[in-house]
Tab-separated table of C-alpha atoms and ligand atoms in Angstrom:
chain	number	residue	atom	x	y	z
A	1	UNK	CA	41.268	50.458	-100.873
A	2	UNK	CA	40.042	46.794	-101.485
A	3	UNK	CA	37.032	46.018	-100.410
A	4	UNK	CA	37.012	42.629	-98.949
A	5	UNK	CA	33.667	41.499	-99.945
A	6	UNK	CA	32.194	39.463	-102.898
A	7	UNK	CA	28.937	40.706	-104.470
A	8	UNK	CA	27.170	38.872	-107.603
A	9	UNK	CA	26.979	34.990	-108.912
A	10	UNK	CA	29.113	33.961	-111.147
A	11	UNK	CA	29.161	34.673	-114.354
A	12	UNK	CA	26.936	31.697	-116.111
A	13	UNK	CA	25.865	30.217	-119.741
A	14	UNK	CA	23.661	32.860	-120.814
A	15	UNK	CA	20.348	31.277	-122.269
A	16	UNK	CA	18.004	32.950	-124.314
A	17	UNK	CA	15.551	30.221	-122.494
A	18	UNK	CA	15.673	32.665	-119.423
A	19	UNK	CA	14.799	35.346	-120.738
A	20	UNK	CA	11.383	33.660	-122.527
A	21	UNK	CA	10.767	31.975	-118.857
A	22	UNK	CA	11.079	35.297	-117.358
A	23	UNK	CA	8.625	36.245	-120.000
A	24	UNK	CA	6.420	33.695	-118.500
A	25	UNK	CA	6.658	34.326	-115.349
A	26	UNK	CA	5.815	38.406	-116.159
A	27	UNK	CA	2.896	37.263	-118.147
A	28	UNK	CA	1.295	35.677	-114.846
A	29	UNK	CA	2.308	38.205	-112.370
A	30	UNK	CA	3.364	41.323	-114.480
A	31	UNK	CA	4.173	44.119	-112.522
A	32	UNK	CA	2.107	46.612	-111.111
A	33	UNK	CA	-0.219	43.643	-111.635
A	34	UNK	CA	-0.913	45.523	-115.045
A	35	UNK	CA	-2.940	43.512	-117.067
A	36	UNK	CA	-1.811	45.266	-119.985
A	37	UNK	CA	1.820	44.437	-119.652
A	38	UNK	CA	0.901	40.781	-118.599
A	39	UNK	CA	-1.250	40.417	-121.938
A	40	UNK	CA	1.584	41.603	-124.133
A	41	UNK	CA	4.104	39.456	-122.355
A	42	UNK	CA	1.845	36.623	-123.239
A	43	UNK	CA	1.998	37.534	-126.712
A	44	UNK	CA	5.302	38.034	-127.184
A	45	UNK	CA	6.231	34.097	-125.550
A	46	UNK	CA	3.387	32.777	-127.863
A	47	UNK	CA	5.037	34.438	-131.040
A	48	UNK	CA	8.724	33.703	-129.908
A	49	UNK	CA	7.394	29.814	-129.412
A	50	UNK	CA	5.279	29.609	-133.083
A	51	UNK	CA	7.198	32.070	-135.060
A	52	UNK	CA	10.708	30.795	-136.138
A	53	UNK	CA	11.508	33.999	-137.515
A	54	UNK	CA	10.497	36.418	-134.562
A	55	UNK	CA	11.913	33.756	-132.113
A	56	UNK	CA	15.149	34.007	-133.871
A	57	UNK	CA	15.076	37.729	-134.302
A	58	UNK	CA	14.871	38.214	-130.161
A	59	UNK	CA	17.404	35.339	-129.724
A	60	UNK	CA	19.619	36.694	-132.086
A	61	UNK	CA	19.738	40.291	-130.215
A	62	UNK	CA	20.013	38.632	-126.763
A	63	UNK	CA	23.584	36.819	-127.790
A	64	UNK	CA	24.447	39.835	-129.606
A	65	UNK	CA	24.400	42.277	-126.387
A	66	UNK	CA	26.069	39.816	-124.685
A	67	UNK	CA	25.469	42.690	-121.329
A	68	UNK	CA	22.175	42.236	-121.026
A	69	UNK	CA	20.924	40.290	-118.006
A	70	UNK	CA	17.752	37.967	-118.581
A	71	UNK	CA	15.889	40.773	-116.215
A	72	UNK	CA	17.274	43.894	-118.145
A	73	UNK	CA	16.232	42.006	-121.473
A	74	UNK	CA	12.311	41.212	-120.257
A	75	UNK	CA	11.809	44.969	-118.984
A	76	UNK	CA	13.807	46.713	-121.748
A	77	UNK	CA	11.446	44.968	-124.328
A	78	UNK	CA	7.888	45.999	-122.842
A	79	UNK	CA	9.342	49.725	-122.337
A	80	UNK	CA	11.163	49.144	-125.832
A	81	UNK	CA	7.418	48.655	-127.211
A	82	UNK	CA	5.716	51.286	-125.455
A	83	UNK	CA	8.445	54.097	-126.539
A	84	UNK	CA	7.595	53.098	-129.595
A	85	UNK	CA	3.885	52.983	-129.690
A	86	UNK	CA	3.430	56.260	-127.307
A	87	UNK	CA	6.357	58.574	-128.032
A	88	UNK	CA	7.157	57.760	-131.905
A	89	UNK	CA	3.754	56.503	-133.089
A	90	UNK	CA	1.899	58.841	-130.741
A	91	UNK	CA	-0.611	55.714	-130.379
A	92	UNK	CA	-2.237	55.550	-126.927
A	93	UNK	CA	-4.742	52.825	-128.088
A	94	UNK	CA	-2.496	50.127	-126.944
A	95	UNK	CA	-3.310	51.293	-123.238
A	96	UNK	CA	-6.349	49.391	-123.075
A	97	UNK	CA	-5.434	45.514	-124.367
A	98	UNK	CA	-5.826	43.312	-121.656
A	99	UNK	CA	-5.734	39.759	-123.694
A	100	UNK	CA	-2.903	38.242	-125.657
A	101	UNK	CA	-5.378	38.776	-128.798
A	102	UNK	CA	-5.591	42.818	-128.989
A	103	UNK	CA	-1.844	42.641	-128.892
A	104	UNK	CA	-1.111	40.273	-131.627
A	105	UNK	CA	-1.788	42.483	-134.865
A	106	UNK	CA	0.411	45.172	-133.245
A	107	UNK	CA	3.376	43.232	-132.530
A	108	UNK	CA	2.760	41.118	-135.466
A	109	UNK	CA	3.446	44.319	-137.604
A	110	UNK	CA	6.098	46.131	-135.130
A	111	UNK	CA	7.923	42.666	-136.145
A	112	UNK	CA	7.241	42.586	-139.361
A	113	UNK	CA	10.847	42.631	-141.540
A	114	UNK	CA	10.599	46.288	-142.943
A	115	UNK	CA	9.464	47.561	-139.489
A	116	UNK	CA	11.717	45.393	-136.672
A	117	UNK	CA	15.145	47.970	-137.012
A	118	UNK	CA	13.393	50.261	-134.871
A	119	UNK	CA	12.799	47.697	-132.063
A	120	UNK	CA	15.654	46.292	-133.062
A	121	UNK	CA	17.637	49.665	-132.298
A	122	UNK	CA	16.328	49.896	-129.103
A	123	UNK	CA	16.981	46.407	-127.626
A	124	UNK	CA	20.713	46.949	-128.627
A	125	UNK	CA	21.361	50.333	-127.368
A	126	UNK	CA	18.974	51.399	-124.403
A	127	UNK	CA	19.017	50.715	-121.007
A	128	UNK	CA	15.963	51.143	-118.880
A	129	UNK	CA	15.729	54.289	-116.857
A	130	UNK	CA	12.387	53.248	-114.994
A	131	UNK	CA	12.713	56.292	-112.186
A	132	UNK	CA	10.693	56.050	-109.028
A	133	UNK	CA	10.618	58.389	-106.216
A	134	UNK	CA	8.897	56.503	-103.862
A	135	UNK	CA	11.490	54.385	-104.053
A	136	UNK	CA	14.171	56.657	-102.203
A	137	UNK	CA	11.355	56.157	-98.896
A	138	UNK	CA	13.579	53.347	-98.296
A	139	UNK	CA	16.779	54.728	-98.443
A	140	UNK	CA	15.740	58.211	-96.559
A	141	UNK	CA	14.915	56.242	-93.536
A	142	UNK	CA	18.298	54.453	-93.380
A	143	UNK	CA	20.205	57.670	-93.754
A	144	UNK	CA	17.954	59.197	-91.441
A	145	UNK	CA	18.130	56.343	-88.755
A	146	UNK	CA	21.705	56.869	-88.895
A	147	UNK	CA	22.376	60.422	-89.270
A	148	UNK	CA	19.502	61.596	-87.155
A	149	UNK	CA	19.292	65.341	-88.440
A	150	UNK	CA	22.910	65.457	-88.608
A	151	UNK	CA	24.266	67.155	-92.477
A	152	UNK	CA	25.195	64.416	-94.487
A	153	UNK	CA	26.894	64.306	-98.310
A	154	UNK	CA	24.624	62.034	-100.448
A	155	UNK	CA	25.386	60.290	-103.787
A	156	UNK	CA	22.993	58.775	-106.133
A	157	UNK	CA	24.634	56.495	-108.512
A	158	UNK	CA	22.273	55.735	-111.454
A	159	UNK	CA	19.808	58.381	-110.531
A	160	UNK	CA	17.452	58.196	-113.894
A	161	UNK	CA	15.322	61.257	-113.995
A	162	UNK	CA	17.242	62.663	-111.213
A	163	UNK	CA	14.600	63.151	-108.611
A	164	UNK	CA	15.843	61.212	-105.289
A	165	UNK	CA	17.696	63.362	-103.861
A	166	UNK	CA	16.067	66.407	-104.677
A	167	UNK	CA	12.923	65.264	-103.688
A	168	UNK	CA	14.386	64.083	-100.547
A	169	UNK	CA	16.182	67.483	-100.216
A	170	UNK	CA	13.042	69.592	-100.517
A	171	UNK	CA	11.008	67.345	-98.550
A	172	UNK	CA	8.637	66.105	-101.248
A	173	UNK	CA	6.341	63.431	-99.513
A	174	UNK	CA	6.284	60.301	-100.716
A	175	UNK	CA	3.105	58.357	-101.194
A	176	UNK	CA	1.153	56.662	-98.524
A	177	UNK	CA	3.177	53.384	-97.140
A	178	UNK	CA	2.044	50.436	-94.844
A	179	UNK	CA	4.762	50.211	-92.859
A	180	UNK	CA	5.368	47.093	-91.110
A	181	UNK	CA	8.207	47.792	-89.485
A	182	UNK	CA	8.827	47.612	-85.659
A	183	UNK	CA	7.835	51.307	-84.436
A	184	UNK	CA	6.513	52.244	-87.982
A	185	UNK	CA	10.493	53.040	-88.331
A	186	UNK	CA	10.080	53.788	-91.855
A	187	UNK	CA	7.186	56.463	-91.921
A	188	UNK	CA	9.039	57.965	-88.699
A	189	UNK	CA	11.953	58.875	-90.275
A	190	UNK	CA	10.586	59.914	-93.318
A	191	UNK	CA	8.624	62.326	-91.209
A	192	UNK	CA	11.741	64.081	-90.493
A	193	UNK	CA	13.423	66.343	-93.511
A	194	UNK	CA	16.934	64.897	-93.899
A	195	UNK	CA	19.566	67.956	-94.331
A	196	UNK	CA	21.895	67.045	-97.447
A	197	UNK	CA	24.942	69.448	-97.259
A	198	UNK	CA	26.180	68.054	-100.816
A	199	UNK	CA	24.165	65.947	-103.001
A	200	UNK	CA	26.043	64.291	-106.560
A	201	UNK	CA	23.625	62.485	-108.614
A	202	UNK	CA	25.271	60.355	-111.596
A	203	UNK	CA	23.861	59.005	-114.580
A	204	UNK	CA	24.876	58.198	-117.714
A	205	UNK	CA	21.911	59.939	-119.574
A	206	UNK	CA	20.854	63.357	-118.984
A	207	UNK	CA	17.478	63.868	-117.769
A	208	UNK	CA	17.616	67.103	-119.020
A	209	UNK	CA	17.888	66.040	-122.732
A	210	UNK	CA	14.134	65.816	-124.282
A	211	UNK	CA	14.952	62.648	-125.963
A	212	UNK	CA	16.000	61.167	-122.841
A	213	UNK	CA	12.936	62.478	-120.787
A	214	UNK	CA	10.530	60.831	-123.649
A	215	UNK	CA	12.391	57.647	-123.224
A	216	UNK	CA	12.284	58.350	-119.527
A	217	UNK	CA	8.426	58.410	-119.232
A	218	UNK	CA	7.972	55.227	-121.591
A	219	UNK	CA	9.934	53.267	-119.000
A	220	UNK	CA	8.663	54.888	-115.496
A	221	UNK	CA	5.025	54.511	-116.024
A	222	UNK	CA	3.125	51.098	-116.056
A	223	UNK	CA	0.143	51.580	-118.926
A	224	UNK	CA	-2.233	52.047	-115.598
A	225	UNK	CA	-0.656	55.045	-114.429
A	226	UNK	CA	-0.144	56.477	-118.230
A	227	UNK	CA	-4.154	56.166	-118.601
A	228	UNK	CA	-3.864	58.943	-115.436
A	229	UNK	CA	-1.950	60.661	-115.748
A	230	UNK	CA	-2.156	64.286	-117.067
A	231	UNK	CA	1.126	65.483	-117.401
A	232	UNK	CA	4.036	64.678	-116.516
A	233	UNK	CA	5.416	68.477	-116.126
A	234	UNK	CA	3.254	68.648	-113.206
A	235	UNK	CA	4.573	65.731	-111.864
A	236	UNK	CA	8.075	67.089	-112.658
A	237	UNK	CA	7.543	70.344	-111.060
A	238	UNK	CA	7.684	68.892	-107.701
A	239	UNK	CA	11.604	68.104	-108.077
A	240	UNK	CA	12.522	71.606	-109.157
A	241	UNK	CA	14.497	74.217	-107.048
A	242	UNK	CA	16.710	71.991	-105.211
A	243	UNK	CA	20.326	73.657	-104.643
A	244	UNK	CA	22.763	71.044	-102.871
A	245	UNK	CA	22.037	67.872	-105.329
A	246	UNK	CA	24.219	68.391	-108.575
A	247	UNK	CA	24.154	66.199	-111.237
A	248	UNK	CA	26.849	64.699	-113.041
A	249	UNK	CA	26.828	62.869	-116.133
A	250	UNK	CA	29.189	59.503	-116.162
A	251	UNK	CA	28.954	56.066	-117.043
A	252	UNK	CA	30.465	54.340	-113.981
A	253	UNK	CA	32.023	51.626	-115.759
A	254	UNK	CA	33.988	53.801	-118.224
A	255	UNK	CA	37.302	54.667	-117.219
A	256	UNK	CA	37.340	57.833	-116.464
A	257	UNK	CA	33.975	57.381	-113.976
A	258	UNK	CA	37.422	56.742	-111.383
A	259	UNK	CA	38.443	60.396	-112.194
A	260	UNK	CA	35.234	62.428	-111.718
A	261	UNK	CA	33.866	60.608	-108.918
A	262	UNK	CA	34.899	62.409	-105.514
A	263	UNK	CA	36.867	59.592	-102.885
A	264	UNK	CA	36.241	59.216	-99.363
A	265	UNK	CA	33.609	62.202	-99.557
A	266	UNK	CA	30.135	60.646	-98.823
A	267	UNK	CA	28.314	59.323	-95.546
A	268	UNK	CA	25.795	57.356	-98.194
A	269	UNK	CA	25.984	56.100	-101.654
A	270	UNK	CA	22.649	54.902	-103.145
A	271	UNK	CA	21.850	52.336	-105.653
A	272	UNK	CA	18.775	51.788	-106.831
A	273	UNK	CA	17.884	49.239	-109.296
A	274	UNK	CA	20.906	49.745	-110.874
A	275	UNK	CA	22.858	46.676	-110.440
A	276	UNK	CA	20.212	44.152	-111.714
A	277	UNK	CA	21.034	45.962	-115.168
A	278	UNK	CA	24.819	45.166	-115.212
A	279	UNK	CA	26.868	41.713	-115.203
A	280	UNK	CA	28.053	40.174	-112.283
A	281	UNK	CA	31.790	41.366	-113.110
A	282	UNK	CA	29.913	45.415	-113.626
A	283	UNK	CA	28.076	45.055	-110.490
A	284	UNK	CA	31.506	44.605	-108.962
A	285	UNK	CA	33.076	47.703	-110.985
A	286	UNK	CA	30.580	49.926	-109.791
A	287	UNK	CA	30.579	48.737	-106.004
A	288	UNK	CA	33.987	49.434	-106.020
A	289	UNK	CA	33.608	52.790	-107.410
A	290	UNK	CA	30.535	53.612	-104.538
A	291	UNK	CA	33.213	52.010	-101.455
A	292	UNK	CA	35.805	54.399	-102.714
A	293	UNK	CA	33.709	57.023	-103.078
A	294	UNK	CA	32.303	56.559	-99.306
A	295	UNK	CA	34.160	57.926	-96.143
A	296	UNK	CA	34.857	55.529	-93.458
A	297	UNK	CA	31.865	55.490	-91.912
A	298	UNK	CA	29.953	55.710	-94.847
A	299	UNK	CA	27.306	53.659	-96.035
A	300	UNK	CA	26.478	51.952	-99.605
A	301	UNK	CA	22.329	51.515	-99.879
A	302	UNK	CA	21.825	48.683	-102.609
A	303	UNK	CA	18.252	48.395	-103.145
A	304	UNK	CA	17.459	46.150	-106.097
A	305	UNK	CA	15.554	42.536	-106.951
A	306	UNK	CA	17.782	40.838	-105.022
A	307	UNK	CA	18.493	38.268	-101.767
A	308	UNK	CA	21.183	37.440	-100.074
A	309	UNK	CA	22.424	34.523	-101.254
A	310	UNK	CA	22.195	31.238	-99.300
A	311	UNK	CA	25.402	29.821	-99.278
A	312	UNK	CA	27.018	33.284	-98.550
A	313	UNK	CA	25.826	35.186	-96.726
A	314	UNK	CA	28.103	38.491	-98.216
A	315	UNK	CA	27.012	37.788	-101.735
A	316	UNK	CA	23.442	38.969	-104.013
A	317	UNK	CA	21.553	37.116	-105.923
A	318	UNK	CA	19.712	38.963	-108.382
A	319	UNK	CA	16.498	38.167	-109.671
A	320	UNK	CA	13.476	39.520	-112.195
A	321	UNK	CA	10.985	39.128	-109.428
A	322	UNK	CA	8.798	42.373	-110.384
A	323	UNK	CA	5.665	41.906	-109.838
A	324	UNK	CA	5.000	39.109	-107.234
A	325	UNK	CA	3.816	38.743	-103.710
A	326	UNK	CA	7.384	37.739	-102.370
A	327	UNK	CA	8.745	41.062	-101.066
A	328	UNK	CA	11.438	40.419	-103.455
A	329	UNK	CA	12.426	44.275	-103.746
A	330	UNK	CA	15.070	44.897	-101.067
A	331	UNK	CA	17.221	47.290	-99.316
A	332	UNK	CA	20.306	46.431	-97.866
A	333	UNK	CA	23.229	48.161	-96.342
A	334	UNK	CA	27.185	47.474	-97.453
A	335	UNK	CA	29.573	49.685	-94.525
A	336	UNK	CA	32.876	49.756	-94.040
A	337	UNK	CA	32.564	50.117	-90.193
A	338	UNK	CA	32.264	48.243	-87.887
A	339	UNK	CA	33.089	45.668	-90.485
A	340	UNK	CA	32.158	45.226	-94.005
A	341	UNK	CA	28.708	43.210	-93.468
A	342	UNK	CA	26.512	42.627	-96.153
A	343	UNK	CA	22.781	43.645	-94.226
A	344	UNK	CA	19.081	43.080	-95.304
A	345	UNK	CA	17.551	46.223	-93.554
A	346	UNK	CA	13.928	46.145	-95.611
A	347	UNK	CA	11.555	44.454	-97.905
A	348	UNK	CA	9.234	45.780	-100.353
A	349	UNK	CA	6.306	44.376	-101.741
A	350	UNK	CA	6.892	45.210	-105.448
A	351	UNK	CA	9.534	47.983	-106.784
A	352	UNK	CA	6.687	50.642	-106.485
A	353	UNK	CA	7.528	50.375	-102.738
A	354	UNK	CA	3.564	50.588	-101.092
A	355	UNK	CA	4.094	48.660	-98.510
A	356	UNK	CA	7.150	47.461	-96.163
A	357	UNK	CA	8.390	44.663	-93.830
A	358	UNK	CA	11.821	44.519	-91.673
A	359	UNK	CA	14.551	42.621	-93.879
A	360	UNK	CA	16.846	39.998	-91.437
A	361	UNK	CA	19.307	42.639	-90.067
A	362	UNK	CA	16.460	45.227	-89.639
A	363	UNK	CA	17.724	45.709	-85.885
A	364	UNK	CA	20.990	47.045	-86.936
A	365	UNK	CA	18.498	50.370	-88.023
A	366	UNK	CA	17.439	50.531	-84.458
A	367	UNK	CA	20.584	50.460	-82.617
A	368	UNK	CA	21.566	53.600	-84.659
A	369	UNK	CA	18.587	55.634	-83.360
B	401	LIG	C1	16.087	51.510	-113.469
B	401	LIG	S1	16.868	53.077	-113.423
B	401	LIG	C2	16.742	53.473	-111.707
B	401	LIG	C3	16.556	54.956	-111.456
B	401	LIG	C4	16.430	55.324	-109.987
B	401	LIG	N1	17.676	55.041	-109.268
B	401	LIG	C5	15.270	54.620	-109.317
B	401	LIG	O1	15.501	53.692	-108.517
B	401	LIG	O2	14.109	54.990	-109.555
B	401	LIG	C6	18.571	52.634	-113.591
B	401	LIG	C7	19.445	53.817	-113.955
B	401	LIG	O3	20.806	53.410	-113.854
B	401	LIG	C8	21.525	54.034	-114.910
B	401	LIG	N2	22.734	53.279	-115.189
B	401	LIG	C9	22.819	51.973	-115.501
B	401	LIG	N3	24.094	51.668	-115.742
B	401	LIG	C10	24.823	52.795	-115.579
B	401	LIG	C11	26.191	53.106	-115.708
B	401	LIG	N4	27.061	52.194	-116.086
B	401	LIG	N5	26.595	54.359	-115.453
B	401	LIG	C12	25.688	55.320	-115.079
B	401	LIG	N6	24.374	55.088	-114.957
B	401	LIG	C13	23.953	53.838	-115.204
B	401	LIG	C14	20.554	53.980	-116.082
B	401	LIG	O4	20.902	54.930	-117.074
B	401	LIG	C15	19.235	54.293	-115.396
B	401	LIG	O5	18.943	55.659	-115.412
């Protein structure tokens, strides 16, 4: 089936120029508000501007993986440098810098010619796999405003460290949420356990795999939370003994994604932060892959950096907005019935989702209760 909707700008000029203003814009408002990732975001635009040879070097990978959105580039770099430091290096020091100045000496050397293949490696290869439970508060309380108790087959497509829908699944609370939502909607239904009759969670890295998991933990955590926390077994814990979620491992733009992917099987497909990884023309691939795999009156949850876009009304823009104080972090809702509306049910303050406001179509969440 077609689906008669347009999602994602046109493909444009890539410009390695974004991807330093990004820089600059993370540097000021870095996310989490981590002063640790703003500080080394500093650094890096300050050596890309005075050093010919690293500026060249980061330019030079950008055109190469000619995939990589100006977003996806910024984020995969930071996490690219913390894998490094805390996984390979086993140096936690770096936790601490706060200024542009404790960074420089490290990245001067992580750059230096007989060191950068490693980095190098990384910003070629990897994708980020940041993984967030609370941010699956959102989509619970769409799938529970609609479904209301009912069973309901779930599919999580780019799922990370897998722990959406088994968290969701065995009720795992998520963290507290200022919910400004008309009638607290958002806390209500997450008060309620949602009953998942089949759950398919789909990533293209196994969470299981102990290289992935260390990669996994360099991108989820900001420097803040890595100071804190003790282990991240513990944390993992939490996630384990669920028995309807499966997991599957596909990349949903390869071509045989089509072939293991279930049709016309599940009320919800979620995707979070996946799309603001992959090109306009991907985003589209894998939207088409979610409405096929959705029944008729199924829903697809896109929750990502995004807005609607002005001009049309059925179309995203995406954005790097991840830090910020402009609720830039939405949820919206794709359906096939009544029609195939494009809706902006919620906005987040940041993509740690603490605190929520109704998007535009918010009522249409009410009208299903
Ligand atoms: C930023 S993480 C988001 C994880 C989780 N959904 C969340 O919101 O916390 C994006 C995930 O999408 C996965 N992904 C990106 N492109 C993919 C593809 N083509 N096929 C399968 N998974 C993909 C990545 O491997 C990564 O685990």
């Amino acid at each position: 089936m077609e689906r008669p909707l347009a999602i994602g700008s046109p493909e444009s000029t890539r410009s390695f120029g974004d991807v330093v203003e990004l820089m600059r814009i993370q540097a000021k408002t870095p996310p989490g508000n981590d002063p640790c990732i703003g500080s080394c975001y500093e650094c890096l635009v300050s050596l890309i501007d005075t050093d010919e040879e690293i500026g060249d070097f980061f330019a030079r990978i950008y055109q190469e993986r000619s995939s990589l959105t100006p977003a996806h580039a910024v984020n995969l770099t930071f996490r690219s440098i913390q894998h490094i430091q805390l996984n390979l290096k086993s140096d936690r020091s770096y936790l601490d810098f706060e200024t542009s100045e404790q960074w420089r000496p490290l990245l001067v050397e992580l750059m230096a010619p007989d060191n950068r293949k490693l980095l190098e490696e990384l910003l070629l290869i990897k994708d980020t796999i940041t993984t967030v439970y609370q941010r699956y508060a959102g989509p619970k309380a769409i799938i529970s405003s609609y479904w209301n108790g009912d069973p309901v087959n779930v599919a999580d497509f780019g799922c990370g460290a897998n722990v959406g829908l088994p968290g969701i699944e065995l009720n795992v609370p998520f963290e507290a949420i200022t919910d400004e939502t008309p009638d607290q909607l958002v806390l209500s239904e997450n008060r309620k356990p949602l009953n998942i009759q089949v759950g398919l969670a789909i990533d293209k890295y196994n969470p299981e795999d102990p290289d992935v998991k260390m990669w996994s933990i360099a991108c989820s955590h900001y420097p803040k939370e890595l100071r804190e926390l003790k282990g991240d077994n513990e944390l993992a814990s939490r996630f384990k003994g669920s028995r309807n979620t499966a997991f599957l491992q596909a990349d949903l733009l390869s071509q045989q994604a089509p072939h293991m992917i279930p049709k016309n099987e599940f009320d919800a497909v979620i995707l979070s932060t996946v799309l603001y990884q992959r090109t306009p023309t991907e985003r589209e691939t894998i939207i088409t892959e979610a409405y096929k795999a959705i029944k008729s009156t199924g829903i697809i949850i896109i929750q990502d950096f995004a807005r609607k876009d002005p001009v049309n009304s059925q179309a995203l823009l995406f954005n790097g907005a991840w830090g910020g104080g402009e609720f830039g972090y939405r949820t919206f809702i794709l359906r096939k019935y009544p029609n195939a509306d494009l809706l902006e049910a919620l906005r987040w303050s940041d993509g740690r989702c603490r605190t929520v406001k109704p998007g535009e179509d918010f009522n249409v969440l009410q009208q299903e209760r």
